[in-house]
Amino acid sequence: MENKIPVWKINGYSFPFDFDDWEMMKRYEDAFRKMENNAHSAPKNIPRSETIKFICDANYTLYDDLFGKGSADKIFNGVRNSRLCDEVYDGFLKFVEENCGVTDKVRVEKLQRYIPPQDHKKPNRNKARHKNKRYVK
């Protein structure tokens, strides 16, 4: 049985991401929920440097939660740049979208083997309707 786990490659590092593994998907959901909750508590009217720090901290936390402590340092090479964080985030979401679709497609194809083919002939309902009709003269 072939078990090909997708791998996200970035900055010379490889991060396996198994879309069919419960623990991985739980970490994924929890990490994004945590990021969303943090975004709702983002400070307002702060200096640009603090905004950049907030964005970078959120991204570093996301990748460390997903792939383990120290992963974000590898992904970003220790650089804290909000534009870089946005680019990496967009790239990761594209990776997730492409690969999740592939695993879902493979699953559907496998399931199709077990579903009997359906007869696409529609029954002639007019015959049944006329058969039971009473004609009054």
mmCIF file of N, CA and C in Angstrom:
data_model
loop_
_atom_site.group_PDB
_atom_site.id
_atom_site.type_symbol
_atom_site.label_atom_id
_atom_site.label_comp_id
_atom_site.label_asym_id
_atom_site.label_seq_id
_atom_site.Cartn_x
_atom_site.Cartn_y
_atom_site.Cartn_z
ATOM 1 N N MET A 1 0.840 -1.183 0.000
ATOM 2 C CA MET A 1 0.000 0.000 0.000
ATOM 3 C C MET A 1 0.882 1.243 0.000
ATOM 4 N N GLU A 2 0.649 2.111 -0.964
ATOM 5 C CA GLU A 2 1.428 3.334 -1.067
ATOM 6 C C GLU A 2 0.839 4.391 -0.145
ATOM 7 N N ASN A 3 1.697 4.965 0.688
ATOM 8 C CA ASN A 3 1.243 5.972 1.632
ATOM 9 C C ASN A 3 2.102 7.211 1.435
ATOM 10 N N LYS A 4 1.795 7.967 0.393
ATOM 11 C CA LYS A 4 2.587 9.145 0.041
ATOM 12 C C LYS A 4 2.062 10.360 0.792
ATOM 13 N N ILE A 5 2.847 10.818 1.743
ATOM 14 C CA ILE A 5 2.469 11.974 2.553
ATOM 15 C C ILE A 5 3.010 13.236 1.872
ATOM 16 N N PRO A 6 2.148 14.224 1.631
ATOM 17 C CA PRO A 6 2.617 15.470 1.026
ATOM 18 C C PRO A 6 3.643 16.161 1.930
ATOM 19 N N VAL A 7 4.594 16.813 1.284
ATOM 20 C CA VAL A 7 5.656 17.503 2.014
ATOM 21 C C VAL A 7 5.706 18.953 1.541
ATOM 22 N N TRP A 8 5.614 19.870 2.499
ATOM 23 C CA TRP A 8 5.740 21.288 2.205
ATOM 24 C C TRP A 8 7.221 21.633 2.287
ATOM 25 N N LYS A 9 7.773 22.111 1.180
ATOM 26 C CA LYS A 9 9.194 22.452 1.127
ATOM 27 C C LYS A 9 9.330 23.961 1.074
ATOM 28 N N ILE A 10 10.145 24.452 1.988
ATOM 29 C CA ILE A 10 10.367 25.897 2.060
ATOM 30 C C ILE A 10 11.728 26.170 2.686
ATOM 31 N N ASN A 11 12.431 27.093 2.083
ATOM 32 C CA ASN A 11 13.698 27.570 2.630
ATOM 33 C C ASN A 11 14.699 26.435 2.874
ATOM 34 N N GLY A 12 14.648 25.406 2.035
ATOM 35 C CA GLY A 12 15.577 24.279 2.157
ATOM 36 C C GLY A 12 15.161 23.233 3.183
ATOM 37 N N TYR A 13 14.011 23.386 3.781
ATOM 38 C CA TYR A 13 13.504 22.432 4.776
ATOM 39 C C TYR A 13 12.255 21.740 4.247
ATOM 40 N N SER A 14 12.013 20.561 4.749
ATOM 41 C CA SER A 14 10.839 19.784 4.356
ATOM 42 C C SER A 14 9.966 19.522 5.577
ATOM 43 N N PHE A 15 8.678 19.787 5.415
ATOM 44 C CA PHE A 15 7.729 19.582 6.496
ATOM 45 C C PHE A 15 6.606 18.664 6.016
ATOM 46 N N PRO A 16 6.638 17.381 6.430
ATOM 47 C CA PRO A 16 5.545 16.476 6.044
ATOM 48 C C PRO A 16 4.227 16.953 6.646
ATOM 49 N N PHE A 17 3.186 16.858 5.846
ATOM 50 C CA PHE A 17 1.867 17.292 6.294
ATOM 51 C C PHE A 17 0.861 16.259 5.812
ATOM 52 N N ASP A 18 0.435 15.393 6.714
ATOM 53 C CA ASP A 18 -0.462 14.303 6.369
ATOM 54 C C ASP A 18 -1.913 14.744 6.562
ATOM 55 N N PHE A 19 -2.594 14.971 5.447
ATOM 56 C CA PHE A 19 -3.964 15.462 5.463
ATOM 57 C C PHE A 19 -4.964 14.413 5.942
ATOM 58 N N ASP A 20 -4.520 13.191 6.064
ATOM 59 C CA ASP A 20 -5.410 12.111 6.476
ATOM 60 C C ASP A 20 -5.129 11.636 7.896
ATOM 61 N N ASP A 21 -4.240 12.319 8.577
ATOM 62 C CA ASP A 21 -3.875 11.949 9.940
ATOM 63 C C ASP A 21 -4.654 12.818 10.926
ATOM 64 N N TRP A 22 -5.357 12.177 11.846
ATOM 65 C CA TRP A 22 -6.193 12.902 12.793
ATOM 66 C C TRP A 22 -5.375 13.892 13.634
ATOM 67 N N GLU A 23 -4.237 13.461 14.167
ATOM 68 C CA GLU A 23 -3.437 14.344 15.029
ATOM 69 C C GLU A 23 -2.941 15.572 14.265
ATOM 70 N N MET A 24 -2.509 15.353 13.020
ATOM 71 C CA MET A 24 -2.016 16.477 12.220
ATOM 72 C C MET A 24 -3.138 17.470 11.945
ATOM 73 N N MET A 25 -4.298 16.958 11.556
ATOM 74 C CA MET A 25 -5.410 17.855 11.259
ATOM 75 C C MET A 25 -5.924 18.552 12.518
ATOM 76 N N LYS A 26 -5.861 17.889 13.649
ATOM 77 C CA LYS A 26 -6.253 18.511 14.919
ATOM 78 C C LYS A 26 -5.299 19.662 15.243
ATOM 79 N N ARG A 27 -3.983 19.443 15.072
ATOM 80 C CA ARG A 27 -3.002 20.515 15.289
ATOM 81 C C ARG A 27 -3.260 21.676 14.333
ATOM 82 N N TYR A 28 -3.567 21.334 13.085
ATOM 83 C CA TYR A 28 -3.851 22.348 12.066
ATOM 84 C C TYR A 28 -5.055 23.199 12.479
ATOM 85 N N GLU A 29 -6.143 22.536 12.834
ATOM 86 C CA GLU A 29 -7.361 23.263 13.233
ATOM 87 C C GLU A 29 -7.125 24.102 14.487
ATOM 88 N N ASP A 30 -6.455 23.526 15.470
ATOM 89 C CA ASP A 30 -6.181 24.252 16.722
ATOM 90 C C ASP A 30 -5.270 25.451 16.481
ATOM 91 N N ALA A 31 -4.247 25.274 15.635
ATOM 92 C CA ALA A 31 -3.300 26.354 15.365
ATOM 93 C C ALA A 31 -3.984 27.521 14.664
ATOM 94 N N PHE A 32 -4.841 27.212 13.700
ATOM 95 C CA PHE A 32 -5.539 28.290 12.992
ATOM 96 C C PHE A 32 -6.604 28.952 13.869
ATOM 97 N N ARG A 33 -7.243 28.168 14.721
ATOM 98 C CA ARG A 33 -8.216 28.743 15.658
ATOM 99 C C ARG A 33 -7.495 29.700 16.619
ATOM 100 N N LYS A 34 -6.338 29.283 17.092
ATOM 101 C CA LYS A 34 -5.539 30.118 18.003
ATOM 102 C C LYS A 34 -5.123 31.413 17.302
ATOM 103 N N MET A 35 -4.720 31.295 16.039
ATOM 104 C CA MET A 35 -4.304 32.473 15.275
ATOM 105 C C MET A 35 -5.492 33.424 15.082
ATOM 106 N N GLU A 36 -6.654 32.868 14.796
ATOM 107 C CA GLU A 36 -7.857 33.682 14.613
ATOM 108 C C GLU A 36 -8.237 34.400 15.909
ATOM 109 N N ASN A 37 -8.183 33.680 17.023
ATOM 110 C CA ASN A 37 -8.490 34.296 18.315
ATOM 111 C C ASN A 37 -7.510 35.418 18.642
ATOM 112 N N ASN A 38 -6.237 35.205 18.340
ATOM 113 C CA ASN A 38 -5.233 36.250 18.577
ATOM 114 C C ASN A 38 -5.496 37.466 17.698
ATOM 115 N N ALA A 39 -5.950 37.228 16.474
ATOM 116 C CA ALA A 39 -6.221 38.342 15.558
ATOM 117 C C ALA A 39 -7.341 39.228 16.103
ATOM 118 N N HIS A 40 -8.309 38.616 16.765
ATOM 119 C CA HIS A 40 -9.408 39.398 17.339
ATOM 120 C C HIS A 40 -8.941 40.265 18.513
ATOM 121 N N SER A 41 -7.843 39.871 19.114
ATOM 122 C CA SER A 41 -7.340 40.651 20.240
ATOM 123 C C SER A 41 -6.153 41.537 19.832
ATOM 124 N N ALA A 42 -6.013 41.771 18.534
ATOM 125 C CA ALA A 42 -4.902 42.603 18.053
ATOM 126 C C ALA A 42 -5.012 44.012 18.613
ATOM 127 N N PRO A 43 -3.905 44.531 19.106
ATOM 128 C CA PRO A 43 -3.930 45.898 19.643
ATOM 129 C C PRO A 43 -4.173 46.922 18.532
ATOM 130 N N LYS A 44 -4.851 47.971 18.856
ATOM 131 C CA LYS A 44 -5.172 49.044 17.902
ATOM 132 C C LYS A 44 -4.311 50.265 18.195
ATOM 133 N N ASN A 45 -4.112 51.070 17.179
ATOM 134 C CA ASN A 45 -3.379 52.334 17.312
ATOM 135 C C ASN A 45 -2.028 52.169 17.995
ATOM 136 N N ILE A 46 -1.230 51.255 17.472
ATOM 137 C CA ILE A 46 0.111 51.041 18.024
ATOM 138 C C ILE A 46 1.132 51.389 16.936
ATOM 139 N N PRO A 47 2.365 51.606 17.326
ATOM 140 C CA PRO A 47 3.393 51.918 16.325
ATOM 141 C C PRO A 47 3.546 50.766 15.318
ATOM 142 N N ARG A 48 3.977 51.117 14.110
ATOM 143 C CA ARG A 48 4.137 50.129 13.039
ATOM 144 C C ARG A 48 5.038 48.977 13.474
ATOM 145 N N SER A 49 6.080 49.260 14.213
ATOM 146 C CA SER A 49 7.000 48.210 14.660
ATOM 147 C C SER A 49 6.268 47.173 15.520
ATOM 148 N N GLU A 50 5.329 47.631 16.346
ATOM 149 C CA GLU A 50 4.564 46.710 17.185
ATOM 150 C C GLU A 50 3.571 45.887 16.352
ATOM 151 N N THR A 51 3.026 46.501 15.303
ATOM 152 C CA THR A 51 2.133 45.769 14.397
ATOM 153 C C THR A 51 2.897 44.650 13.706
ATOM 154 N N ILE A 52 4.086 44.968 13.207
ATOM 155 C CA ILE A 52 4.930 43.963 12.547
ATOM 156 C C ILE A 52 5.274 42.844 13.523
ATOM 157 N N LYS A 53 5.624 43.195 14.743
ATOM 158 C CA LYS A 53 5.944 42.191 15.759
ATOM 159 C C LYS A 53 4.745 41.283 16.017
ATOM 160 N N PHE A 54 3.556 41.882 16.120
ATOM 161 C CA PHE A 54 2.339 41.106 16.367
ATOM 162 C C PHE A 54 2.094 40.108 15.236
ATOM 163 N N ILE A 55 2.213 40.569 13.988
ATOM 164 C CA ILE A 55 2.003 39.709 12.822
ATOM 165 C C ILE A 55 3.026 38.577 12.796
ATOM 166 N N CYS A 56 4.268 38.918 13.018
ATOM 167 C CA CYS A 56 5.334 37.901 12.988
ATOM 168 C C CYS A 56 5.189 36.901 14.129
ATOM 169 N N ASP A 57 4.869 37.384 15.311
ATOM 170 C CA ASP A 57 4.663 36.471 16.446
ATOM 171 C C ASP A 57 3.533 35.491 16.152
ATOM 172 N N ALA A 58 2.444 35.992 15.558
ATOM 173 C CA ALA A 58 1.314 35.120 15.225
ATOM 174 C C ALA A 58 1.723 34.048 14.217
ATOM 175 N N ASN A 59 2.512 34.425 13.216
ATOM 176 C CA ASN A 59 2.961 33.468 12.209
ATOM 177 C C ASN A 59 3.958 32.470 12.788
ATOM 178 N N TYR A 60 4.879 32.945 13.587
ATOM 179 C CA TYR A 60 5.846 32.033 14.215
ATOM 180 C C TYR A 60 5.111 31.006 15.085
ATOM 181 N N THR A 61 4.135 31.478 15.843
ATOM 182 C CA THR A 61 3.365 30.570 16.702
ATOM 183 C C THR A 61 2.612 29.543 15.865
ATOM 184 N N LEU A 62 2.021 29.983 14.755
ATOM 185 C CA LEU A 62 1.275 29.079 13.878
ATOM 186 C C LEU A 62 2.154 27.917 13.415
ATOM 187 N N TYR A 63 3.308 28.213 12.865
ATOM 188 C CA TYR A 63 4.164 27.155 12.309
ATOM 189 C C TYR A 63 4.815 26.302 13.390
ATOM 190 N N ASP A 64 5.128 26.907 14.523
ATOM 191 C CA ASP A 64 5.651 26.102 15.637
ATOM 192 C C ASP A 64 4.583 25.155 16.170
ATOM 193 N N ASP A 65 3.335 25.617 16.233
ATOM 194 C CA ASP A 65 2.240 24.748 16.675
ATOM 195 C C ASP A 65 1.992 23.619 15.681
ATOM 196 N N LEU A 66 2.131 23.909 14.400
ATOM 197 C CA LEU A 66 1.890 22.902 13.367
ATOM 198 C C LEU A 66 3.012 21.871 13.269
ATOM 199 N N PHE A 67 4.237 22.346 13.205
ATOM 200 C CA PHE A 67 5.371 21.471 12.873
ATOM 201 C C PHE A 67 6.377 21.262 14.003
ATOM 202 N N GLY A 68 6.122 21.866 15.145
ATOM 203 C CA GLY A 68 7.022 21.694 16.275
ATOM 204 C C GLY A 68 7.873 22.925 16.534
ATOM 205 N N LYS A 69 8.267 23.068 17.783
ATOM 206 C CA LYS A 69 9.042 24.238 18.220
ATOM 207 C C LYS A 69 10.321 24.372 17.390
ATOM 208 N N GLY A 70 10.600 25.577 16.957
ATOM 209 C CA GLY A 70 11.790 25.850 16.163
ATOM 210 C C GLY A 70 11.535 25.798 14.658
ATOM 211 N N SER A 71 10.368 25.310 14.261
ATOM 212 C CA SER A 71 10.049 25.220 12.830
ATOM 213 C C SER A 71 9.961 26.602 12.186
ATOM 214 N N ALA A 72 9.369 27.546 12.883
ATOM 215 C CA ALA A 72 9.213 28.896 12.333
ATOM 216 C C ALA A 72 10.565 29.543 12.075
ATOM 217 N N ASP A 73 11.533 29.319 12.970
ATOM 218 C CA ASP A 73 12.877 29.871 12.749
ATOM 219 C C ASP A 73 13.479 29.325 11.461
ATOM 220 N N LYS A 74 13.230 28.046 11.180
ATOM 221 C CA LYS A 74 13.722 27.440 9.936
ATOM 222 C C LYS A 74 12.983 28.029 8.737
ATOM 223 N N ILE A 75 11.681 28.142 8.857
ATOM 224 C CA ILE A 75 10.864 28.637 7.751
ATOM 225 C C ILE A 75 11.225 30.076 7.388
ATOM 226 N N PHE A 76 11.428 30.919 8.397
ATOM 227 C CA PHE A 76 11.690 32.339 8.156
ATOM 228 C C PHE A 76 13.167 32.711 8.269
ATOM 229 N N ASN A 77 13.996 31.736 8.552
ATOM 230 C CA ASN A 77 15.432 31.995 8.713
ATOM 231 C C ASN A 77 15.690 33.010 9.820
ATOM 232 N N GLY A 78 14.818 33.028 10.814
ATOM 233 C CA GLY A 78 14.976 33.944 11.936
ATOM 234 C C GLY A 78 14.601 35.382 11.631
ATOM 235 N N VAL A 79 14.127 35.646 10.406
ATOM 236 C CA VAL A 79 13.781 37.009 10.000
ATOM 237 C C VAL A 79 12.345 37.306 10.416
ATOM 238 N N ARG A 80 12.130 38.487 10.948
ATOM 239 C CA ARG A 80 10.780 38.905 11.337
ATOM 240 C C ARG A 80 10.369 40.068 10.439
ATOM 241 N N ASN A 81 9.659 39.690 9.350
ATOM 242 C CA ASN A 81 9.249 40.650 8.342
ATOM 243 C C ASN A 81 7.793 40.327 7.984
ATOM 244 N N SER A 82 6.910 41.297 8.128
ATOM 245 C CA SER A 82 5.487 41.029 7.913
ATOM 246 C C SER A 82 5.177 40.660 6.465
ATOM 247 N N ARG A 83 5.874 41.256 5.503
ATOM 248 C CA ARG A 83 5.652 40.913 4.105
ATOM 249 C C ARG A 83 6.048 39.458 3.844
ATOM 250 N N LEU A 84 7.173 39.042 4.401
ATOM 251 C CA LEU A 84 7.616 37.660 4.273
ATOM 252 C C LEU A 84 6.612 36.709 4.932
ATOM 253 N N CYS A 85 6.113 37.098 6.089
ATOM 254 C CA CYS A 85 5.095 36.276 6.772
ATOM 255 C C CYS A 85 3.861 36.097 5.900
ATOM 256 N N ASP A 86 3.426 37.176 5.261
ATOM 257 C CA ASP A 86 2.252 37.088 4.386
ATOM 258 C C ASP A 86 2.511 36.186 3.185
ATOM 259 N N GLU A 87 3.704 36.289 2.588
ATOM 260 C CA GLU A 87 4.043 35.462 1.425
ATOM 261 C C GLU A 87 4.098 33.982 1.801
ATOM 262 N N VAL A 88 4.721 33.686 2.929
ATOM 263 C CA VAL A 88 4.826 32.300 3.384
ATOM 264 C C VAL A 88 3.436 31.760 3.713
ATOM 265 N N TYR A 89 2.640 32.554 4.380
ATOM 266 C CA TYR A 89 1.277 32.148 4.743
ATOM 267 C C TYR A 89 0.460 31.824 3.486
ATOM 268 N N ASP A 90 0.515 32.701 2.491
ATOM 269 C CA ASP A 90 -0.204 32.461 1.235
ATOM 270 C C ASP A 90 0.286 31.187 0.556
ATOM 271 N N GLY A 91 1.599 30.977 0.562
ATOM 272 C CA GLY A 91 2.171 29.768 -0.031
ATOM 273 C C GLY A 91 1.743 28.511 0.702
ATOM 274 N N PHE A 92 1.683 28.591 2.021
ATOM 275 C CA PHE A 92 1.259 27.430 2.798
ATOM 276 C C PHE A 92 -0.210 27.103 2.533
ATOM 277 N N LEU A 93 -1.056 28.128 2.483
ATOM 278 C CA LEU A 93 -2.478 27.889 2.207
ATOM 279 C C LEU A 93 -2.684 27.295 0.819
ATOM 280 N N LYS A 94 -1.863 27.718 -0.139
ATOM 281 C CA LYS A 94 -1.938 27.143 -1.489
ATOM 282 C C LYS A 94 -1.544 25.666 -1.450
ATOM 283 N N PHE A 95 -0.483 25.347 -0.713
ATOM 284 C CA PHE A 95 -0.051 23.954 -0.538
ATOM 285 C C PHE A 95 -1.167 23.117 0.078
ATOM 286 N N VAL A 96 -1.803 23.642 1.109
ATOM 287 C CA VAL A 96 -2.885 22.925 1.783
ATOM 288 C C VAL A 96 -4.041 22.694 0.816
ATOM 289 N N GLU A 97 -4.446 23.739 0.110
ATOM 290 C CA GLU A 97 -5.578 23.635 -0.813
ATOM 291 C C GLU A 97 -5.308 22.601 -1.909
ATOM 292 N N GLU A 98 -4.124 22.650 -2.502
ATOM 293 C CA GLU A 98 -3.789 21.722 -3.585
ATOM 294 C C GLU A 98 -3.744 20.279 -3.092
ATOM 295 N N ASN A 99 -3.108 20.056 -1.972
ATOM 296 C CA ASN A 99 -2.908 18.687 -1.501
ATOM 297 C C ASN A 99 -4.132 18.097 -0.823
ATOM 298 N N CYS A 100 -4.889 18.915 -0.146
ATOM 299 C CA CYS A 100 -6.114 18.410 0.471
ATOM 300 C C CYS A 100 -7.078 17.963 -0.617
ATOM 301 N N GLY A 101 -7.143 18.715 -1.701
ATOM 302 C CA GLY A 101 -7.985 18.337 -2.829
ATOM 303 C C GLY A 101 -7.550 17.020 -3.441
ATOM 304 N N VAL A 102 -6.243 16.782 -3.513
ATOM 305 C CA VAL A 102 -5.724 15.538 -4.081
ATOM 306 C C VAL A 102 -6.107 14.355 -3.205
ATOM 307 N N THR A 103 -5.920 14.473 -1.898
ATOM 308 C CA THR A 103 -6.254 13.349 -1.015
ATOM 309 C C THR A 103 -7.753 13.082 -1.024
ATOM 310 N N ASP A 104 -8.560 14.139 -1.115
ATOM 311 C CA ASP A 104 -10.008 13.940 -1.189
ATOM 312 C C ASP A 104 -10.390 13.249 -2.499
ATOM 313 N N LYS A 105 -9.754 13.644 -3.589
ATOM 314 C CA LYS A 105 -10.044 13.039 -4.898
ATOM 315 C C LYS A 105 -9.684 11.558 -4.895
ATOM 316 N N VAL A 106 -8.526 11.224 -4.340
ATOM 317 C CA VAL A 106 -8.106 9.821 -4.264
ATOM 318 C C VAL A 106 -9.103 9.020 -3.437
ATOM 319 N N ARG A 107 -9.558 9.580 -2.322
ATOM 320 C CA ARG A 107 -10.516 8.891 -1.466
ATOM 321 C C ARG A 107 -11.828 8.638 -2.208
ATOM 322 N N VAL A 108 -12.320 9.634 -2.922
ATOM 323 C CA VAL A 108 -13.571 9.488 -3.662
ATOM 324 C C VAL A 108 -13.422 8.414 -4.739
ATOM 325 N N GLU A 109 -12.283 8.431 -5.447
ATOM 326 C CA GLU A 109 -12.043 7.419 -6.482
ATOM 327 C C GLU A 109 -12.035 6.010 -5.880
ATOM 328 N N LYS A 110 -11.430 5.856 -4.720
ATOM 329 C CA LYS A 110 -11.408 4.544 -4.070
ATOM 330 C C LYS A 110 -12.808 4.121 -3.646
ATOM 331 N N LEU A 111 -13.570 5.056 -3.120
ATOM 332 C CA LEU A 111 -14.930 4.741 -2.675
ATOM 333 C C LEU A 111 -15.837 4.378 -3.844
ATOM 334 N N GLN A 112 -15.582 4.965 -4.999
ATOM 335 C CA GLN A 112 -16.410 4.681 -6.175
ATOM 336 C C GLN A 112 -16.376 3.199 -6.548
ATOM 337 N N ARG A 113 -15.283 2.518 -6.232
ATOM 338 C CA ARG A 113 -15.170 1.086 -6.529
ATOM 339 C C ARG A 113 -16.212 0.269 -5.777
ATOM 340 N N TYR A 114 -16.671 0.763 -4.666
ATOM 341 C CA TYR A 114 -17.586 0.012 -3.813
ATOM 342 C C TYR A 114 -19.048 0.429 -3.975
ATOM 343 N N ILE A 115 -19.275 1.426 -4.801
ATOM 344 C CA ILE A 115 -20.639 1.898 -5.019
ATOM 345 C C ILE A 115 -21.137 1.285 -6.326
ATOM 346 N N PRO A 116 -22.258 0.556 -6.275
ATOM 347 C CA PRO A 116 -22.754 -0.061 -7.508
ATOM 348 C C PRO A 116 -23.177 1.007 -8.504
ATOM 349 N N PRO A 117 -22.972 0.731 -9.798
ATOM 350 C CA PRO A 117 -23.385 1.721 -10.803
ATOM 351 C C PRO A 117 -24.896 1.911 -10.771
ATOM 352 N N GLN A 118 -25.312 3.115 -10.995
ATOM 353 C CA GLN A 118 -26.734 3.415 -10.961
ATOM 354 C C GLN A 118 -27.303 3.359 -12.370
ATOM 355 N N ASP A 119 -28.514 2.824 -12.480
ATOM 356 C CA ASP A 119 -29.208 2.795 -13.751
ATOM 357 C C ASP A 119 -29.793 4.183 -13.969
ATOM 358 N N HIS A 120 -29.343 4.827 -15.002
ATOM 359 C CA HIS A 120 -29.772 6.207 -15.237
ATOM 360 C C HIS A 120 -31.058 6.306 -16.036
ATOM 361 N N LYS A 121 -31.709 5.158 -16.320
ATOM 362 C CA LYS A 121 -32.992 5.179 -17.011
ATOM 363 C C LYS A 121 -34.072 5.677 -16.060
ATOM 364 N N LYS A 122 -34.791 6.655 -16.496
ATOM 365 C CA LYS A 122 -35.879 7.177 -15.666
ATOM 366 C C LYS A 122 -37.129 6.357 -15.952
ATOM 367 N N PRO A 123 -37.873 6.007 -14.925
ATOM 368 C CA PRO A 123 -39.111 5.257 -15.154
ATOM 369 C C PRO A 123 -40.131 6.138 -15.864
ATOM 370 N N ASN A 124 -40.940 5.528 -16.672
ATOM 371 C CA ASN A 124 -41.985 6.267 -17.372
ATOM 372 C C ASN A 124 -43.151 6.448 -16.411
ATOM 373 N N ARG A 125 -43.228 7.590 -15.840
ATOM 374 C CA ARG A 125 -44.243 7.850 -14.815
ATOM 375 C C ARG A 125 -45.614 8.115 -15.430
ATOM 376 N N ASN A 126 -45.641 8.500 -16.686
ATOM 377 C CA ASN A 126 -46.932 8.768 -17.333
ATOM 378 C C ASN A 126 -47.781 7.511 -17.431
ATOM 379 N N LYS A 127 -47.143 6.381 -17.720
ATOM 380 C CA LYS A 127 -47.887 5.131 -17.818
ATOM 381 C C LYS A 127 -48.562 4.818 -16.498
ATOM 382 N N ALA A 128 -47.865 4.941 -15.430
ATOM 383 C CA ALA A 128 -48.425 4.632 -14.113
ATOM 384 C C ALA A 128 -49.576 5.580 -13.791
ATOM 385 N N ARG A 129 -49.444 6.825 -14.167
ATOM 386 C CA ARG A 129 -50.453 7.818 -13.873
ATOM 387 C C ARG A 129 -51.739 7.524 -14.654
ATOM 388 N N HIS A 130 -51.600 7.201 -15.923
ATOM 389 C CA HIS A 130 -52.777 6.925 -16.746
ATOM 390 C C HIS A 130 -53.442 5.612 -16.367
ATOM 391 N N LYS A 131 -52.655 4.677 -15.923
ATOM 392 C CA LYS A 131 -53.177 3.363 -15.569
ATOM 393 C C LYS A 131 -54.177 3.455 -14.408
ATOM 394 N N ASN A 132 -53.915 4.346 -13.463
ATOM 395 C CA ASN A 132 -54.774 4.447 -12.275
ATOM 396 C C ASN A 132 -55.846 5.515 -12.407
ATOM 397 N N LYS A 133 -55.879 6.195 -13.508
ATOM 398 C CA LYS A 133 -56.842 7.279 -13.679
ATOM 399 C C LYS A 133 -58.214 6.720 -14.047
ATOM 400 N N ARG A 134 -59.224 7.279 -13.479
ATOM 401 C CA ARG A 134 -60.608 6.898 -13.824
ATOM 402 C C ARG A 134 -61.170 7.972 -14.737
ATOM 403 N N TYR A 135 -61.722 7.529 -15.818
ATOM 404 C CA TYR A 135 -62.298 8.467 -16.751
ATOM 405 C C TYR A 135 -63.794 8.573 -16.549
ATOM 406 N N VAL A 136 -64.251 9.754 -16.423
ATOM 407 C CA VAL A 136 -65.681 10.009 -16.237
ATOM 408 C C VAL A 136 -66.212 10.601 -17.536
ATOM 409 N N LYS A 137 -67.325 9.984 -18.041
ATOM 410 C CA LYS A 137 -67.906 10.504 -19.272
ATOM 411 C C LYS A 137 -69.167 11.255 -19.010
#
